[in-house]
PDB file of C-alpha atoms and ligand atoms in Angstrom:
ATOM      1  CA  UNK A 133      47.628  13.753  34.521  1.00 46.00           C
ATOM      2  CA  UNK A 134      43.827  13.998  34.893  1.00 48.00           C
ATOM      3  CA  UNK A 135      43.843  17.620  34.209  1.00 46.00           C
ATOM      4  CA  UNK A 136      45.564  16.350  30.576  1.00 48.00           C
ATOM      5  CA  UNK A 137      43.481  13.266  30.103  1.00 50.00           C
ATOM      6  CA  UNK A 138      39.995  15.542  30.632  1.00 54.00           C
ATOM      7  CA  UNK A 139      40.150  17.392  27.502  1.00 53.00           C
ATOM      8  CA  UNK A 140      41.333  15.161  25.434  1.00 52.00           C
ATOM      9  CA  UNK A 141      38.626  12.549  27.269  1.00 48.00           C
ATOM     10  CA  UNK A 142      35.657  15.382  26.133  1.00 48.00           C
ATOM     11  CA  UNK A 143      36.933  15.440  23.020  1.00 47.00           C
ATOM     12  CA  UNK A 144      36.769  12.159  22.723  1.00 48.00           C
ATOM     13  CA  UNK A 145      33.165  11.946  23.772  1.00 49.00           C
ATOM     14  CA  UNK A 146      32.290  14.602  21.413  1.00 48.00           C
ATOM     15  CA  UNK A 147      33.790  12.471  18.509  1.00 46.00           C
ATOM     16  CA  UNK A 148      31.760   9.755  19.231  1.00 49.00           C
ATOM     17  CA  UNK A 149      28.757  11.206  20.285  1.00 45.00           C
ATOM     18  CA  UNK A 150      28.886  12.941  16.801  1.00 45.00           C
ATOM     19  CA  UNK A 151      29.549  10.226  14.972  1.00 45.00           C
ATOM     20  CA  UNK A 152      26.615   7.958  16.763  1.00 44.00           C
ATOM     21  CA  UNK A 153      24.009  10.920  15.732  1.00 45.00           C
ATOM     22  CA  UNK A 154      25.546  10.786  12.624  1.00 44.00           C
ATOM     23  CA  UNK A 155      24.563   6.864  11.858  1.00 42.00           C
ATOM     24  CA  UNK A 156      21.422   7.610  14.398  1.00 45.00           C
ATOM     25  CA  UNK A 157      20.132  10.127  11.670  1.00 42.00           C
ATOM     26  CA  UNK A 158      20.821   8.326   8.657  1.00 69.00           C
ATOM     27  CA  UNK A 159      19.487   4.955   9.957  1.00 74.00           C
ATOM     28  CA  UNK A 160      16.780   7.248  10.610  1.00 74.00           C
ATOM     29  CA  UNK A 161      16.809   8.916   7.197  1.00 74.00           C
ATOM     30  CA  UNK A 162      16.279   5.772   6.105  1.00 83.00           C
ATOM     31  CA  UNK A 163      13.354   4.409   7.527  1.00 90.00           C
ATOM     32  CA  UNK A 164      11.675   7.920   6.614  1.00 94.00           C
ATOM     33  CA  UNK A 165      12.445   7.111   2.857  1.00 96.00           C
ATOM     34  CA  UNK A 166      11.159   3.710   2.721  1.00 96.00           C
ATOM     35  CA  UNK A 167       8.191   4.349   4.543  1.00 96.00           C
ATOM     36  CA  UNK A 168       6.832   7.544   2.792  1.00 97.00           C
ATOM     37  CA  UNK A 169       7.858   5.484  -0.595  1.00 98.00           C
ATOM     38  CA  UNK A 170       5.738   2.587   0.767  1.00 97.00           C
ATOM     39  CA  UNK A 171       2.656   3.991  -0.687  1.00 98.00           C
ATOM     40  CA  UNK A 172       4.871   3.964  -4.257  1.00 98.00           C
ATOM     41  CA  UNK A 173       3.941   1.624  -7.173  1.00 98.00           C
ATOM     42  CA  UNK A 174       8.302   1.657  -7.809  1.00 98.00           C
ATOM     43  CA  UNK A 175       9.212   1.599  -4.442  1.00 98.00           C
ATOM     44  CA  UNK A 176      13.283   0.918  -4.965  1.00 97.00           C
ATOM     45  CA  UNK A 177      12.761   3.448  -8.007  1.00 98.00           C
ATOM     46  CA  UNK A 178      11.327   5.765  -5.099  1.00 98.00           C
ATOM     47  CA  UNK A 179      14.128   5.001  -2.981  1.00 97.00           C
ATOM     48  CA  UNK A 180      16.993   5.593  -5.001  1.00 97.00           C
ATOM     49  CA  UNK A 181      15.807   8.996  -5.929  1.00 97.00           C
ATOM     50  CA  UNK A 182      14.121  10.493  -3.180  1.00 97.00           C
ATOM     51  CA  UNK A 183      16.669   8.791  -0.622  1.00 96.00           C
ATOM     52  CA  UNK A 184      18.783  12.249  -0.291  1.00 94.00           C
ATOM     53  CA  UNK A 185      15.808  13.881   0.855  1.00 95.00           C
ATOM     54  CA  UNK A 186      15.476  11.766   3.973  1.00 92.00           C
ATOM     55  CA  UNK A 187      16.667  14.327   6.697  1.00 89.00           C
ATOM     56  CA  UNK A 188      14.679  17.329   5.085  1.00 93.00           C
ATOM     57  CA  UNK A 189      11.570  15.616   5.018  1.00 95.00           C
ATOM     58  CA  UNK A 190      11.476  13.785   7.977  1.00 93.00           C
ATOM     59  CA  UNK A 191       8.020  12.124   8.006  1.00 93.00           C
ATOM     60  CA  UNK A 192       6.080  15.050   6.292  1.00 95.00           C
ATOM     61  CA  UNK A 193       3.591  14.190   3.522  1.00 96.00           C
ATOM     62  CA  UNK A 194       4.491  17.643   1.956  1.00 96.00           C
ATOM     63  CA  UNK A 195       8.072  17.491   2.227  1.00 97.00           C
ATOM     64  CA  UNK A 196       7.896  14.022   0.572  1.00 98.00           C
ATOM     65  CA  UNK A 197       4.800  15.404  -2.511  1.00 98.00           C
ATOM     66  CA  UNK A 198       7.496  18.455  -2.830  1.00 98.00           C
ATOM     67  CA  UNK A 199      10.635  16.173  -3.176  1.00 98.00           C
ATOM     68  CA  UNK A 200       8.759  13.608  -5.591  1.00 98.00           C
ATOM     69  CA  UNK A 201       7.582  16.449  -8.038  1.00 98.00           C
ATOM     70  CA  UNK A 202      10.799  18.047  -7.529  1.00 98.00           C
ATOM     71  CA  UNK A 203      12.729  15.195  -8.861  1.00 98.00           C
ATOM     72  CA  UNK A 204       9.947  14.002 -11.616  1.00 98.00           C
ATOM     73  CA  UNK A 205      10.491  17.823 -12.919  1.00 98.00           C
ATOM     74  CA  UNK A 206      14.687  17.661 -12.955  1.00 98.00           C
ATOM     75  CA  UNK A 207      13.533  14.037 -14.717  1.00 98.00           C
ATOM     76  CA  UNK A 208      11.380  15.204 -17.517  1.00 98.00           C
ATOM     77  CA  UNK A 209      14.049  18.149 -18.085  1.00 98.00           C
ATOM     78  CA  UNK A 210      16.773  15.351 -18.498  1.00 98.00           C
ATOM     79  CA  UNK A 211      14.715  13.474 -20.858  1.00 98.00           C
ATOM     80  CA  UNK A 212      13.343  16.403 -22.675  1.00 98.00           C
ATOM     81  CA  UNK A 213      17.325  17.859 -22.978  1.00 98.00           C
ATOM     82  CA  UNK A 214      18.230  14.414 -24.723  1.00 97.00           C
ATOM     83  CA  UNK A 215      15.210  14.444 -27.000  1.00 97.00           C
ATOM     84  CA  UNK A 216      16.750  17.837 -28.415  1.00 96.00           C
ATOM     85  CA  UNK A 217      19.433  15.975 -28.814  1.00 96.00           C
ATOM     86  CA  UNK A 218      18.068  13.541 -30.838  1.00 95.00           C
ATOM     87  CA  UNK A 219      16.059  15.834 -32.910  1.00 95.00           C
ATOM     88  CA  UNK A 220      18.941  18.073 -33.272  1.00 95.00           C
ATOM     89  CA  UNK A 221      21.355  15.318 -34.713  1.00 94.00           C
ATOM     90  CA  UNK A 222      18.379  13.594 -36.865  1.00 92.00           C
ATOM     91  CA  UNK A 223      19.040  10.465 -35.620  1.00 87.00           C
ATOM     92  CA  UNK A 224      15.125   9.528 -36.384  1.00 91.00           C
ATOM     93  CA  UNK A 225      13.731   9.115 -39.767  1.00 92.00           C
ATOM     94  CA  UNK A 226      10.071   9.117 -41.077  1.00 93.00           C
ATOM     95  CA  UNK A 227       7.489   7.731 -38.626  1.00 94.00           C
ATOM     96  CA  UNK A 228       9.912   8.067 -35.672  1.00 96.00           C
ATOM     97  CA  UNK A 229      11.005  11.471 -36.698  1.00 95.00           C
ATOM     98  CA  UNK A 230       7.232  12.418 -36.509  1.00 96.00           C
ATOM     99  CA  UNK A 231       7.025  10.604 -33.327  1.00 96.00           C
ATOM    100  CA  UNK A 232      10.112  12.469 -31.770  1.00 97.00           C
ATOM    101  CA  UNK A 233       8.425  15.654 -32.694  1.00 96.00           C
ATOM    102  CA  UNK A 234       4.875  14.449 -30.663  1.00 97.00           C
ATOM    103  CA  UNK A 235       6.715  13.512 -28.051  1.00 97.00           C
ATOM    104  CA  UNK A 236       8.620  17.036 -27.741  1.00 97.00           C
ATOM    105  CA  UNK A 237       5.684  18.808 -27.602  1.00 97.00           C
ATOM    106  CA  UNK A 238       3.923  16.431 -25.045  1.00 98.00           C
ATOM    107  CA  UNK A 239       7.633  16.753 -22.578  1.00 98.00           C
ATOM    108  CA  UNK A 240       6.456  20.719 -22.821  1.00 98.00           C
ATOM    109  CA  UNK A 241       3.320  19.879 -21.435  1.00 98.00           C
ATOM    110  CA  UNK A 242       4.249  17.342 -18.908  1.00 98.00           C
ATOM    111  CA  UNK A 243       6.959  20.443 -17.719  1.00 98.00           C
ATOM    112  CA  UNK A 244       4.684  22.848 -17.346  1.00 98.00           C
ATOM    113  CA  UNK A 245       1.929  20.570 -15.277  1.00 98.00           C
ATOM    114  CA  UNK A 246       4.559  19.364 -13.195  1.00 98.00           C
ATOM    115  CA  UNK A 247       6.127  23.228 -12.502  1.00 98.00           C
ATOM    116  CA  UNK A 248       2.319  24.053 -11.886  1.00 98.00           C
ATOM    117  CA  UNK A 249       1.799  21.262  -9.231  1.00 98.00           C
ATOM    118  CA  UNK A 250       5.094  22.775  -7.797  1.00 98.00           C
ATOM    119  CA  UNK A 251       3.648  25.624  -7.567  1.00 98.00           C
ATOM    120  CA  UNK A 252       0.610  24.573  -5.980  1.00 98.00           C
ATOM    121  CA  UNK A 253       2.822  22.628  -3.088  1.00 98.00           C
ATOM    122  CA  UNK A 254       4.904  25.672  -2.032  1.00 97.00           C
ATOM    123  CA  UNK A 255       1.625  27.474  -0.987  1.00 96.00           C
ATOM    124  CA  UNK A 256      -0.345  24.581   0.873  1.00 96.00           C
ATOM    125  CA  UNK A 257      -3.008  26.199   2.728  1.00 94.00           C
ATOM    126  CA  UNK A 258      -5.748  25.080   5.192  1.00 92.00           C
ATOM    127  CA  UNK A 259      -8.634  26.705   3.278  1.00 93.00           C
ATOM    128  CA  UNK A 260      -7.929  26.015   0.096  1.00 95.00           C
ATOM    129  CA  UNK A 261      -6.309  22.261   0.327  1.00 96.00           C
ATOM    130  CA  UNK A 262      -8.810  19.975  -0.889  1.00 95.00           C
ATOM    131  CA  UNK A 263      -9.176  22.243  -4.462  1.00 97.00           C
ATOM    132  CA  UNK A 264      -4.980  21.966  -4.174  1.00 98.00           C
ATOM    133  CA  UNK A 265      -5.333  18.160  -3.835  1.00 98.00           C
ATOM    134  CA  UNK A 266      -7.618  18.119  -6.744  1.00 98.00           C
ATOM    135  CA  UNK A 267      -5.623  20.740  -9.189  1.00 98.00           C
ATOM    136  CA  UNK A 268      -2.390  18.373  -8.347  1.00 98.00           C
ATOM    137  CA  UNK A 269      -4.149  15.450  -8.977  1.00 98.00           C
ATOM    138  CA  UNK A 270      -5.311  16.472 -12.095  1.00 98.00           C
ATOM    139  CA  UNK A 271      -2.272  17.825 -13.220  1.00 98.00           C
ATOM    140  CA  UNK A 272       0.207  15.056 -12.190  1.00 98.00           C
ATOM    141  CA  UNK A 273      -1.848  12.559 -13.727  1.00 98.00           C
ATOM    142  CA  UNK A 274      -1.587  14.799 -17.263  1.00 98.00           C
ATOM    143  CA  UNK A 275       1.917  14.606 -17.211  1.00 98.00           C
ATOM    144  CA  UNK A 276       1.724  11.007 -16.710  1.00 98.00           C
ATOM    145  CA  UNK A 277      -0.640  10.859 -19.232  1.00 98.00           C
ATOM    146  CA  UNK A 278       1.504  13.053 -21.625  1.00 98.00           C
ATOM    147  CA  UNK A 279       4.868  11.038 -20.518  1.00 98.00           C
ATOM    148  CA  UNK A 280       2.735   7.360 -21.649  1.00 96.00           C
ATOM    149  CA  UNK A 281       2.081   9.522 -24.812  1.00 96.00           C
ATOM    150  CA  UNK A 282       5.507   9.682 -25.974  1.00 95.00           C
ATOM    151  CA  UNK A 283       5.590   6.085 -25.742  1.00 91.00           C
ATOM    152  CA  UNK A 284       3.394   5.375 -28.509  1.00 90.00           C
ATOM    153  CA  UNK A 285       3.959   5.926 -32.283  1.00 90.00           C
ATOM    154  CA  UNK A 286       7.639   5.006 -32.238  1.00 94.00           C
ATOM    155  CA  UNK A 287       8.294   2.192 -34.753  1.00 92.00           C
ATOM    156  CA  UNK A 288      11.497  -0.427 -34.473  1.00 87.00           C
ATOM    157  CA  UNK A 289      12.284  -1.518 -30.916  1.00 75.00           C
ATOM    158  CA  UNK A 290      15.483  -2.654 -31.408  1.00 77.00           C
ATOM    159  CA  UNK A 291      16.727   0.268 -33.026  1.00 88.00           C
ATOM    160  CA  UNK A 292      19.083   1.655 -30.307  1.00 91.00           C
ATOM    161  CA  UNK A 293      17.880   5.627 -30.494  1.00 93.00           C
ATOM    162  CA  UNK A 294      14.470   4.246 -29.736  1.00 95.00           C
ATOM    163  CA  UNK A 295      15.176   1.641 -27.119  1.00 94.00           C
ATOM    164  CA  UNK A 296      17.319   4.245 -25.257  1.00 95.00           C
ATOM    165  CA  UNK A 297      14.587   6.501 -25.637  1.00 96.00           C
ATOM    166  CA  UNK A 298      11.787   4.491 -24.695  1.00 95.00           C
ATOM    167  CA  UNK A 299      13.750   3.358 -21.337  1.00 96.00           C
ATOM    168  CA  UNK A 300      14.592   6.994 -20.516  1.00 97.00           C
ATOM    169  CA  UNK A 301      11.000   7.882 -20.847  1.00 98.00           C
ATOM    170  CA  UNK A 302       9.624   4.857 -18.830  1.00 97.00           C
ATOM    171  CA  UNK A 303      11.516   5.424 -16.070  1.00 98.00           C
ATOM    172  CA  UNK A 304      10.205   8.891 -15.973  1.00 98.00           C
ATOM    173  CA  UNK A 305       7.148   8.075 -15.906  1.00 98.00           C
ATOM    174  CA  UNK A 306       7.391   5.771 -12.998  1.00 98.00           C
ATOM    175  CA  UNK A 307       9.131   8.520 -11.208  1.00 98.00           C
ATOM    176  CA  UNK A 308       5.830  10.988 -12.383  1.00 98.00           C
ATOM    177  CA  UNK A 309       3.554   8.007 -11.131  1.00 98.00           C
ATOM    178  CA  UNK A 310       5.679   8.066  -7.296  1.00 98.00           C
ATOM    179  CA  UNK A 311       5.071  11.333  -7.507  1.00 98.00           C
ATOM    180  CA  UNK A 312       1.550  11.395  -7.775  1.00 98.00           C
ATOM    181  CA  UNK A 313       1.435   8.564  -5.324  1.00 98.00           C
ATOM    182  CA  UNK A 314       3.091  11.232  -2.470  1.00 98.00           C
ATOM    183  CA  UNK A 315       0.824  13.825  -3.584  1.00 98.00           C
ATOM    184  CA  UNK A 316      -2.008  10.960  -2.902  1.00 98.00           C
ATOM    185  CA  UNK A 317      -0.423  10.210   0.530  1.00 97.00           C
ATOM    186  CA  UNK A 318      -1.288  14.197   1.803  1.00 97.00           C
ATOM    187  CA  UNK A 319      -4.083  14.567  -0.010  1.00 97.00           C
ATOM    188  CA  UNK A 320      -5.547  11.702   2.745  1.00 96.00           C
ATOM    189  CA  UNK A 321      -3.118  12.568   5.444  1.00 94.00           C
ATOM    190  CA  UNK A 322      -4.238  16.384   5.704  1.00 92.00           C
ATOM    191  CA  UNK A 323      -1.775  19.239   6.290  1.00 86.00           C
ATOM    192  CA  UNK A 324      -1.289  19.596  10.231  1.00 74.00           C
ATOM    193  CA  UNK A 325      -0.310  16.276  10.999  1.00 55.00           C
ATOM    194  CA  UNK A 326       3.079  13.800  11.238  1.00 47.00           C
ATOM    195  CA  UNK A 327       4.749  16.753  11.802  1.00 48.00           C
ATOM    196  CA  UNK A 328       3.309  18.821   9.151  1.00 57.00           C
ATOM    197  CA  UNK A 329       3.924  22.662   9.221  1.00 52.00           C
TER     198      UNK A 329
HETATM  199  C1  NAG B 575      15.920   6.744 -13.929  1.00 93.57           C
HETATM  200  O1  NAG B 575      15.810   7.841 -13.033  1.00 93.57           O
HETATM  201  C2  NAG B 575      16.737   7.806 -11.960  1.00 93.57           C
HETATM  202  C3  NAG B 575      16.408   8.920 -10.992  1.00 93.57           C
HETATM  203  O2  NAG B 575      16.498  10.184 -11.533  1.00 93.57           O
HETATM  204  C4  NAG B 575      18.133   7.906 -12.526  1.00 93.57           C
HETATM  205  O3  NAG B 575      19.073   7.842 -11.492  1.00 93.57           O
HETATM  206  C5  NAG B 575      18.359   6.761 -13.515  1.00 93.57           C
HETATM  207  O4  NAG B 575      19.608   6.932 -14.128  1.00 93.57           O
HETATM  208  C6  NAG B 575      17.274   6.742 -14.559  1.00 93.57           C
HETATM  209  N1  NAG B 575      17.423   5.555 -15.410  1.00 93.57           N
HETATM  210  C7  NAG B 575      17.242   5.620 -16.726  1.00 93.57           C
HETATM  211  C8  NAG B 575      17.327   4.319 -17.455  1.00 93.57           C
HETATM  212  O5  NAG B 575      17.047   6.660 -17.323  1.00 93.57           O
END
């Protein structure tokens, strides 16, 4: 009897003690995401997006810079996919379609800054972090700059193209502004610390 009951006893232990690190991680997960998004200006924006990186990142400042330009890049892409779309289909007239255009060409730029900050954050070093900080800085800050851009020059709110637009593109650039926010975070934490590599 006991020599039947052990296995299936272990097994049973197993199960549970799987499923308890299971719930211990992901309550865990979670406190990692809200606390590195803490420093965020859209902190349930921050959240939601970042929230699947919680077990990766742990509680490292670079994990969390890497995630937040990682998802600000996929982002832009989105947005900049759907104003090809729109430009495509010539669903904007006169002062919008001229609009549409500027705000194609400041999407490039806001891609490229953000795959160059990227860049910079898989090859943190000691040495050379506080010119890193201040390249990332500068170049997160363009493509926020270059997102708020797009805003402008658009004419008829309540035309649906633009509203659609305009909300895409704000949302973005909150997500660009979290990002920058993370980037902040290790800029003052240093590299080498809260379990930094
Ligand atoms: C804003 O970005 C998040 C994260 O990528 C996305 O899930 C959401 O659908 C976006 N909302 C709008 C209005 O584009």
């Amino acid at each position: 009897m006991i020599i039947v009951a052990h296995p299936m006893f272990l097994l049973l232990l197993f199960l549970s003690l799987l499923s308890s690190t299971g719930q211990m991680v992901s309550a865990k997960g979670k406190d990692n995401v809200r606390e590195a998004c803490s420093v965020t200006r859209y902190q349930s924006l921050c959240v939601h997006s970042l929230s699947h990186f919680s077990n990766t990142a742990g509680r490292s400042p670079s994990k969390w810079a890497r995630a937040g330009v990682s998802v600000s890049i996929g982002e832009v892409k989105n947005v900049k996919a759907y104003i090809a779309e729109l430009k495509r289909h010539g669903h904007m007239k006169g002062r919008n379609k001229i609009a549409l255009s500027d705000c194609a060409e400041s999407f490039a730029y806001a891609l490229d800054e953000l795959h160059r900050s990227l860049g910079v954050l898989r090859r943190l070093s000691k040495t050379t972090f506080s010119t890193q900080m201040g390249d990332l800085n500068t170049w997160i800050s363009a493509a926020l700059t270059d997102e708020e851009t797009c805003l402008e020059g658009f004419e008829g709110e309540n035309e649906k193209h633009v509203k659609v637009l305009q909300n895409r593109v704000q949302n973005v650039s909150y997500i660009t502004s979290n990002a920058l926010a993370l980037v902040n975070k290790l800029a003052t934490t240093g590299l080498g610390r809260i379990n930094d590599p």
